[in-house]
Structure formats: structure tokens, C-alpha cells
Amino acid sequence: DISGMSGDLNKIAYHLPAMGGLTAGISFMDSGATGSADSTEVGAKYAMSAGGAAVTIGAASATTEDDTQDIDSQVIGIKVASGNITAAISQATYEASNTDEESTGASVSFKVSDAMTFTVHTAETDDSTSSEEYTNTGVEVKYTIASGLTAFLNVEDYDYTIGSGSGAGTTADSGTVSKLTIKAAF
């Protein structure tokens, strides 16, 4: 996800017609005044079948011009679904003034029955400029109570360490969060 670079601002976009399993698009946002923050974003996704599994590979890149240092963001990921199991992994980078982040994430989902799905996930972000770190590992159980009524139970363990700019090496926050959500769709 390359959200936040140009957001919902007006832009010109072109999306290639789907070619087999390939879809791609590019957008440009002119911020107006000369020397300001124009943004260019490009993304592509390829979906295919391999050995009975559905495989999707996707990537996106964005650049926003900045007087000090351009803001650059890239993400690439792969998702493989076979039977009742789906696995995904992604890697992302974000670079701006005083920020150089690299993130990785992975998840595995198992469909226990038509009514229940169990998912585990982990994610880690490290900023090599400030030594700031964030990790999050958790589980989710999705249960369909009735048609249009679904319950989600999430339990996550997280750890956030402040970087060199605000008290190097100290833990800013860590703990476990549990959440029960009931979703109704009409």
C-alpha cells in the first residue's frame, strides 16, 4: 500500500487494460507551484495458477518531490493460496528526510470450515536513520455467526522502541491487545 503519498488529491491516472493476469497503472499529481510536491505512483499485479495454487505478485512505487529530499516508497509482495491455506509475505521501504524505514510482514491463514478462519501474522519495521523499531505479532479468528453477521477475535503482541531522536534504546510502548469485533452486513 502506497497510501499517503498523494492521498485523495486530484491526479491524472492511466490503468492498462488487463492482459492475462497482469494489471498495472500509473498516476501523476501536479501540486501546482513550481518546486513543490508533485507525486508519481506506479503499481502492477500479476495473478497466475501454478501447481494448483493461485499465486499473486504485486508491487508499487511512489515518489513525491520535496525541497530537502524526495519522499520515496516501494512495496512488493506475494500471496499463495492453495486449498484452505493462504500465505502472504511483503517487503516495503520508505525514505524521506530523517527517515529510512524497511518493513517486512508475513501471514498464514487456514480456513477451518465454511464458518471459521484462523490467521497468524507478524510484521517488523526498522528505521536505520534513528534506530526506531516496531514489531507486531498476532492471531485472528474469523467466525461467521449467521449470513451477514461475522465475529472477529484479534490478539496482538507489539513492541515499539524509540530511536535515537527521542531517548535511544528505551521502550516507548509494548504489550498485548485483544479485540472482539462484530460486523453486520445488510
PDB file of C-alpha atoms in Angstrom:
ATOM      1  CA  ASP A   1       0.000   0.000   0.000  1.00  0.00           C
ATOM      2  CA  ILE A   2       1.438   3.333  -1.054  1.00  0.00           C
ATOM      3  CA  SER A   3      -1.168   5.423   0.752  1.00  0.00           C
ATOM      4  CA  GLY A   4      -0.405   8.896   1.981  1.00  0.00           C
ATOM      5  CA  MET A   5       1.899   9.968  -0.839  1.00  0.00           C
ATOM      6  CA  SER A   6      -0.654  11.963  -2.853  1.00  0.00           C
ATOM      7  CA  GLY A   7      -3.741  10.783  -0.998  1.00  0.00           C
ATOM      8  CA  ASP A   8      -7.110  11.801  -2.437  1.00  0.00           C
ATOM      9  CA  LEU A   9      -5.774  14.846  -4.298  1.00  0.00           C
ATOM     10  CA  ASN A  10      -6.730  15.298  -7.963  1.00  0.00           C
ATOM     11  CA  LYS A  11      -4.428  13.417 -10.315  1.00  0.00           C
ATOM     12  CA  ILE A  12      -4.128  12.005 -13.780  1.00  0.00           C
ATOM     13  CA  ALA A  13      -4.123   8.208 -13.867  1.00  0.00           C
ATOM     14  CA  TYR A  14      -3.852   5.568 -16.551  1.00  0.00           C
ATOM     15  CA  HIS A  15      -4.679   1.909 -15.985  1.00  0.00           C
ATOM     16  CA  LEU A  16      -3.626  -0.614 -18.601  1.00  0.00           C
ATOM     17  CA  PRO A  17      -6.368  -2.956 -19.760  1.00  0.00           C
ATOM     18  CA  ALA A  18      -5.956  -6.358 -18.067  1.00  0.00           C
ATOM     19  CA  MET A  19      -3.642  -8.600 -20.102  1.00  0.00           C
ATOM     20  CA  GLY A  20      -3.980 -12.181 -18.941  1.00  0.00           C
ATOM     21  CA  GLY A  21      -3.176 -11.996 -15.258  1.00  0.00           C
ATOM     22  CA  LEU A  22      -1.364  -8.634 -15.460  1.00  0.00           C
ATOM     23  CA  THR A  23      -2.905  -5.371 -14.307  1.00  0.00           C
ATOM     24  CA  ALA A  24      -0.936  -2.114 -13.960  1.00  0.00           C
ATOM     25  CA  GLY A  25      -1.437   1.594 -13.539  1.00  0.00           C
ATOM     26  CA  ILE A  26       0.358   4.898 -13.136  1.00  0.00           C
ATOM     27  CA  SER A  27      -0.743   8.250 -11.724  1.00  0.00           C
ATOM     28  CA  PHE A  28       0.683  11.751 -11.545  1.00  0.00           C
ATOM     29  CA  MET A  29      -0.353  14.542  -9.199  1.00  0.00           C
ATOM     30  CA  ASP A  30       0.726  18.113 -10.017  1.00  0.00           C
ATOM     31  CA  SER A  31       0.831  20.038  -6.762  1.00  0.00           C
ATOM     32  CA  GLY A  32       0.693  23.380  -8.530  1.00  0.00           C
ATOM     33  CA  ALA A  33       3.511  25.801  -7.815  1.00  0.00           C
ATOM     34  CA  THR A  34       6.961  25.256  -9.300  1.00  0.00           C
ATOM     35  CA  GLY A  35       9.322  23.427  -6.952  1.00  0.00           C
ATOM     36  CA  SER A  36       6.520  21.934  -4.886  1.00  0.00           C
ATOM     37  CA  ALA A  37       5.491  18.366  -4.094  1.00  0.00           C
ATOM     38  CA  ASP A  38       4.472  16.633  -7.365  1.00  0.00           C
ATOM     39  CA  SER A  39       3.822  12.876  -6.917  1.00  0.00           C
ATOM     40  CA  THR A  40       4.198   9.936  -9.299  1.00  0.00           C
ATOM     41  CA  GLU A  41       2.866   6.495  -8.356  1.00  0.00           C
ATOM     42  CA  VAL A  42       3.035   3.237 -10.317  1.00  0.00           C
ATOM     43  CA  GLY A  43       1.777  -0.245  -9.461  1.00  0.00           C
ATOM     44  CA  ALA A  44       1.408  -3.660 -11.050  1.00  0.00           C
ATOM     45  CA  LYS A  45      -0.069  -7.040 -10.128  1.00  0.00           C
ATOM     46  CA  TYR A  46       0.267 -10.426 -11.800  1.00  0.00           C
ATOM     47  CA  ALA A  47      -2.020 -13.339 -10.914  1.00  0.00           C
ATOM     48  CA  MET A  48      -1.450 -16.890 -12.141  1.00  0.00           C
ATOM     49  CA  SER A  49      -2.068 -20.522 -11.325  1.00  0.00           C
ATOM     50  CA  ALA A  50       0.907 -22.740 -10.519  1.00  0.00           C
ATOM     51  CA  GLY A  51       0.676 -26.372  -9.434  1.00  0.00           C
ATOM     52  CA  GLY A  52      -2.954 -25.969  -8.386  1.00  0.00           C
ATOM     53  CA  ALA A  53      -2.232 -22.870  -6.281  1.00  0.00           C
ATOM     54  CA  ALA A  54      -3.345 -19.311  -7.002  1.00  0.00           C
ATOM     55  CA  VAL A  55      -0.253 -17.060  -6.965  1.00  0.00           C
ATOM     56  CA  THR A  56      -0.397 -13.247  -6.956  1.00  0.00           C
ATOM     57  CA  ILE A  57       2.672 -10.995  -7.123  1.00  0.00           C
ATOM     58  CA  GLY A  58       2.243  -7.264  -6.694  1.00  0.00           C
ATOM     59  CA  ALA A  59       4.484  -4.200  -6.476  1.00  0.00           C
ATOM     60  CA  ALA A  60       4.086  -0.436  -6.202  1.00  0.00           C
ATOM     61  CA  SER A  61       6.413   2.551  -6.110  1.00  0.00           C
ATOM     62  CA  ALA A  62       5.796   6.229  -5.362  1.00  0.00           C
ATOM     63  CA  THR A  63       7.869   9.408  -5.352  1.00  0.00           C
ATOM     64  CA  THR A  64       6.908  12.836  -4.067  1.00  0.00           C
ATOM     65  CA  GLU A  65       9.249  15.725  -4.834  1.00  0.00           C
ATOM     66  CA  ASP A  66      10.469  17.598  -1.774  1.00  0.00           C
ATOM     67  CA  ASP A  67      12.810  20.603  -1.364  1.00  0.00           C
ATOM     68  CA  THR A  68      15.039  18.797   1.156  1.00  0.00           C
ATOM     69  CA  GLN A  69      14.864  15.175  -0.003  1.00  0.00           C
ATOM     70  CA  ASP A  70      12.358  13.383  -2.232  1.00  0.00           C
ATOM     71  CA  ILE A  71       9.962  11.054  -0.449  1.00  0.00           C
ATOM     72  CA  ASP A  72      10.237   7.537  -1.914  1.00  0.00           C
ATOM     73  CA  SER A  73       8.204   4.436  -1.085  1.00  0.00           C
ATOM     74  CA  GLN A  74       8.217   0.930  -2.563  1.00  0.00           C
ATOM     75  CA  VAL A  75       6.410  -2.292  -1.693  1.00  0.00           C
ATOM     76  CA  ILE A  76       6.470  -5.797  -3.151  1.00  0.00           C
ATOM     77  CA  GLY A  77       4.524  -8.842  -2.033  1.00  0.00           C
ATOM     78  CA  ILE A  78       3.466 -12.327  -2.956  1.00  0.00           C
ATOM     79  CA  LYS A  79       0.362 -14.292  -1.956  1.00  0.00           C
ATOM     80  CA  VAL A  80      -0.119 -18.029  -2.500  1.00  0.00           C
ATOM     81  CA  ALA A  81      -3.498 -19.728  -1.926  1.00  0.00           C
ATOM     82  CA  SER A  82      -3.906 -23.484  -2.116  1.00  0.00           C
ATOM     83  CA  GLY A  83      -6.980 -25.239  -0.810  1.00  0.00           C
ATOM     84  CA  ASN A  84      -7.766 -23.979   2.693  1.00  0.00           C
ATOM     85  CA  ILE A  85      -4.366 -22.324   3.241  1.00  0.00           C
ATOM     86  CA  THR A  86      -3.286 -18.844   2.129  1.00  0.00           C
ATOM     87  CA  ALA A  87       0.181 -17.392   2.824  1.00  0.00           C
ATOM     88  CA  ALA A  88       1.469 -13.898   2.091  1.00  0.00           C
ATOM     89  CA  ILE A  89       4.771 -12.075   2.531  1.00  0.00           C
ATOM     90  CA  SER A  90       5.727  -8.493   1.747  1.00  0.00           C
ATOM     91  CA  GLN A  91       8.673  -6.127   1.945  1.00  0.00           C
ATOM     92  CA  ALA A  92       8.473  -2.324   1.887  1.00  0.00           C
ATOM     93  CA  THR A  93      10.756   0.696   2.125  1.00  0.00           C
ATOM     94  CA  TYR A  94      10.063   4.343   2.912  1.00  0.00           C
ATOM     95  CA  GLU A  95      12.657   7.095   2.628  1.00  0.00           C
ATOM     96  CA  ALA A  96      12.203  10.769   3.499  1.00  0.00           C
ATOM     97  CA  SER A  97      14.111  13.477   5.333  1.00  0.00           C
ATOM     98  CA  ASN A  98      15.484  11.868   8.560  1.00  0.00           C
ATOM     99  CA  THR A  99      13.659   8.581   7.816  1.00  0.00           C
ATOM    100  CA  ASP A 100      14.894   5.375   6.182  1.00  0.00           C
ATOM    101  CA  GLU A 101      12.446   2.579   7.050  1.00  0.00           C
ATOM    102  CA  GLU A 102      12.370  -1.034   5.944  1.00  0.00           C
ATOM    103  CA  SER A 103       9.394  -3.252   6.768  1.00  0.00           C
ATOM    104  CA  THR A 104       8.639  -6.940   6.335  1.00  0.00           C
ATOM    105  CA  GLY A 105       5.420  -8.769   7.011  1.00  0.00           C
ATOM    106  CA  ALA A 106       4.063 -12.296   6.707  1.00  0.00           C
ATOM    107  CA  SER A 107       0.796 -14.073   7.378  1.00  0.00           C
ATOM    108  CA  VAL A 108      -0.710 -17.535   7.064  1.00  0.00           C
ATOM    109  CA  SER A 109      -4.448 -18.156   7.030  1.00  0.00           C
ATOM    110  CA  PHE A 110      -6.216 -21.514   7.436  1.00  0.00           C
ATOM    111  CA  LYS A 111      -9.902 -21.977   6.623  1.00  0.00           C
ATOM    112  CA  VAL A 112     -11.011 -24.454   9.300  1.00  0.00           C
ATOM    113  CA  SER A 113     -14.597 -24.642   7.983  1.00  0.00           C
ATOM    114  CA  ASP A 114     -17.045 -22.567   5.952  1.00  0.00           C
ATOM    115  CA  ALA A 115     -17.760 -20.610   9.138  1.00  0.00           C
ATOM    116  CA  MET A 116     -14.254 -20.236  10.669  1.00  0.00           C
ATOM    117  CA  THR A 117     -10.856 -18.964   9.502  1.00  0.00           C
ATOM    118  CA  PHE A 118      -7.709 -18.797  11.661  1.00  0.00           C
ATOM    119  CA  THR A 119      -4.857 -16.383  10.742  1.00  0.00           C
ATOM    120  CA  VAL A 120      -1.413 -15.696  12.240  1.00  0.00           C
ATOM    121  CA  HIS A 121       0.683 -12.685  11.240  1.00  0.00           C
ATOM    122  CA  THR A 122       3.932 -10.885  12.025  1.00  0.00           C
ATOM    123  CA  ALA A 123       5.369  -7.539  10.937  1.00  0.00           C
ATOM    124  CA  GLU A 124       8.539  -5.616  11.684  1.00  0.00           C
ATOM    125  CA  THR A 125       9.643  -2.076  10.798  1.00  0.00           C
ATOM    126  CA  ASP A 126      13.158  -0.731  11.378  1.00  0.00           C
ATOM    127  CA  ASP A 127      14.376   2.837  10.761  1.00  0.00           C
ATOM    128  CA  SER A 128      18.127   2.738  10.063  1.00  0.00           C
ATOM    129  CA  THR A 129      18.414   6.529  10.481  1.00  0.00           C
ATOM    130  CA  SER A 130      17.042   6.711  14.033  1.00  0.00           C
ATOM    131  CA  SER A 131      17.174   3.035  15.185  1.00  0.00           C
ATOM    132  CA  GLU A 132      13.405   3.194  15.790  1.00  0.00           C
ATOM    133  CA  GLU A 133      11.782  -0.295  15.733  1.00  0.00           C
ATOM    134  CA  TYR A 134       8.238  -1.679  15.747  1.00  0.00           C
ATOM    135  CA  THR A 135       7.164  -5.335  15.818  1.00  0.00           C
ATOM    136  CA  ASN A 136       3.674  -6.811  15.873  1.00  0.00           C
ATOM    137  CA  THR A 137       2.720 -10.498  16.027  1.00  0.00           C
ATOM    138  CA  GLY A 138      -0.798 -11.781  16.397  1.00  0.00           C
ATOM    139  CA  VAL A 139      -3.653 -14.144  15.657  1.00  0.00           C
ATOM    140  CA  GLU A 140      -7.167 -13.619  14.336  1.00  0.00           C
ATOM    141  CA  VAL A 141     -10.161 -15.907  14.403  1.00  0.00           C
ATOM    142  CA  LYS A 142     -12.974 -15.022  11.994  1.00  0.00           C
ATOM    143  CA  TYR A 143     -16.296 -16.732  12.672  1.00  0.00           C
ATOM    144  CA  THR A 144     -19.477 -16.384  10.616  1.00  0.00           C
ATOM    145  CA  ILE A 145     -22.324 -16.374  13.134  1.00  0.00           C
ATOM    146  CA  ALA A 146     -25.090 -16.123  10.525  1.00  0.00           C
ATOM    147  CA  SER A 147     -25.479 -14.791   6.992  1.00  0.00           C
ATOM    148  CA  GLY A 148     -24.251 -11.173   7.132  1.00  0.00           C
ATOM    149  CA  LEU A 149     -23.063 -11.417  10.771  1.00  0.00           C
ATOM    150  CA  THR A 150     -19.357 -12.104  11.414  1.00  0.00           C
ATOM    151  CA  ALA A 151     -17.242 -12.042  14.590  1.00  0.00           C
ATOM    152  CA  PHE A 152     -13.508 -11.269  14.604  1.00  0.00           C
ATOM    153  CA  LEU A 153     -11.319 -12.012  17.640  1.00  0.00           C
ATOM    154  CA  ASN A 154      -7.828 -10.478  17.465  1.00  0.00           C
ATOM    155  CA  VAL A 155      -4.948 -10.866  19.917  1.00  0.00           C
ATOM    156  CA  GLU A 156      -1.718  -9.000  19.119  1.00  0.00           C
ATOM    157  CA  ASP A 157       1.609  -8.602  20.894  1.00  0.00           C
ATOM    158  CA  TYR A 158       3.553  -5.441  19.983  1.00  0.00           C
ATOM    159  CA  ASP A 159       6.796  -3.691  20.889  1.00  0.00           C
ATOM    160  CA  TYR A 160       7.785  -0.144  19.947  1.00  0.00           C
ATOM    161  CA  THR A 161      11.278   1.172  20.652  1.00  0.00           C
ATOM    162  CA  ILE A 162      12.042   4.882  20.288  1.00  0.00           C
ATOM    163  CA  GLY A 163      15.004   5.706  18.078  1.00  0.00           C
ATOM    164  CA  SER A 164      18.000   7.966  18.614  1.00  0.00           C
ATOM    165  CA  GLY A 165      15.975  11.168  18.251  1.00  0.00           C
ATOM    166  CA  SER A 166      13.927  10.631  21.437  1.00  0.00           C
ATOM    167  CA  GLY A 167      15.810   8.623  24.039  1.00  0.00           C
ATOM    168  CA  ALA A 168      17.782   5.903  22.265  1.00  0.00           C
ATOM    169  CA  GLY A 169      17.108   2.323  23.209  1.00  0.00           C
ATOM    170  CA  THR A 170      14.171   2.958  25.534  1.00  0.00           C
ATOM    171  CA  THR A 171      10.936   1.079  25.057  1.00  0.00           C
ATOM    172  CA  ALA A 172       8.214   3.571  24.275  1.00  0.00           C
ATOM    173  CA  ASP A 173       5.389   1.043  24.411  1.00  0.00           C
ATOM    174  CA  SER A 174       4.824  -2.684  24.424  1.00  0.00           C
ATOM    175  CA  GLY A 175       2.088  -5.070  25.403  1.00  0.00           C
ATOM    176  CA  THR A 176      -0.761  -7.249  24.271  1.00  0.00           C
ATOM    177  CA  VAL A 177      -4.029  -6.031  22.784  1.00  0.00           C
ATOM    178  CA  SER A 178      -7.218  -8.086  22.443  1.00  0.00           C
ATOM    179  CA  LYS A 179     -10.223  -7.024  20.399  1.00  0.00           C
ATOM    180  CA  LEU A 180     -13.615  -8.531  19.587  1.00  0.00           C
ATOM    181  CA  THR A 181     -15.440  -7.027  16.600  1.00  0.00           C
ATOM    182  CA  ILE A 182     -18.922  -7.936  15.356  1.00  0.00           C
ATOM    183  CA  LYS A 183     -19.571  -6.969  11.739  1.00  0.00           C
ATOM    184  CA  ALA A 184     -23.095  -6.823  10.304  1.00  0.00           C
ATOM    185  CA  ALA A 185     -23.594  -6.535   6.531  1.00  0.00           C
ATOM    186  CA  PHE A 186     -27.023  -5.919   5.027  1.00  0.00           C
TER     187      PHE A 186
END
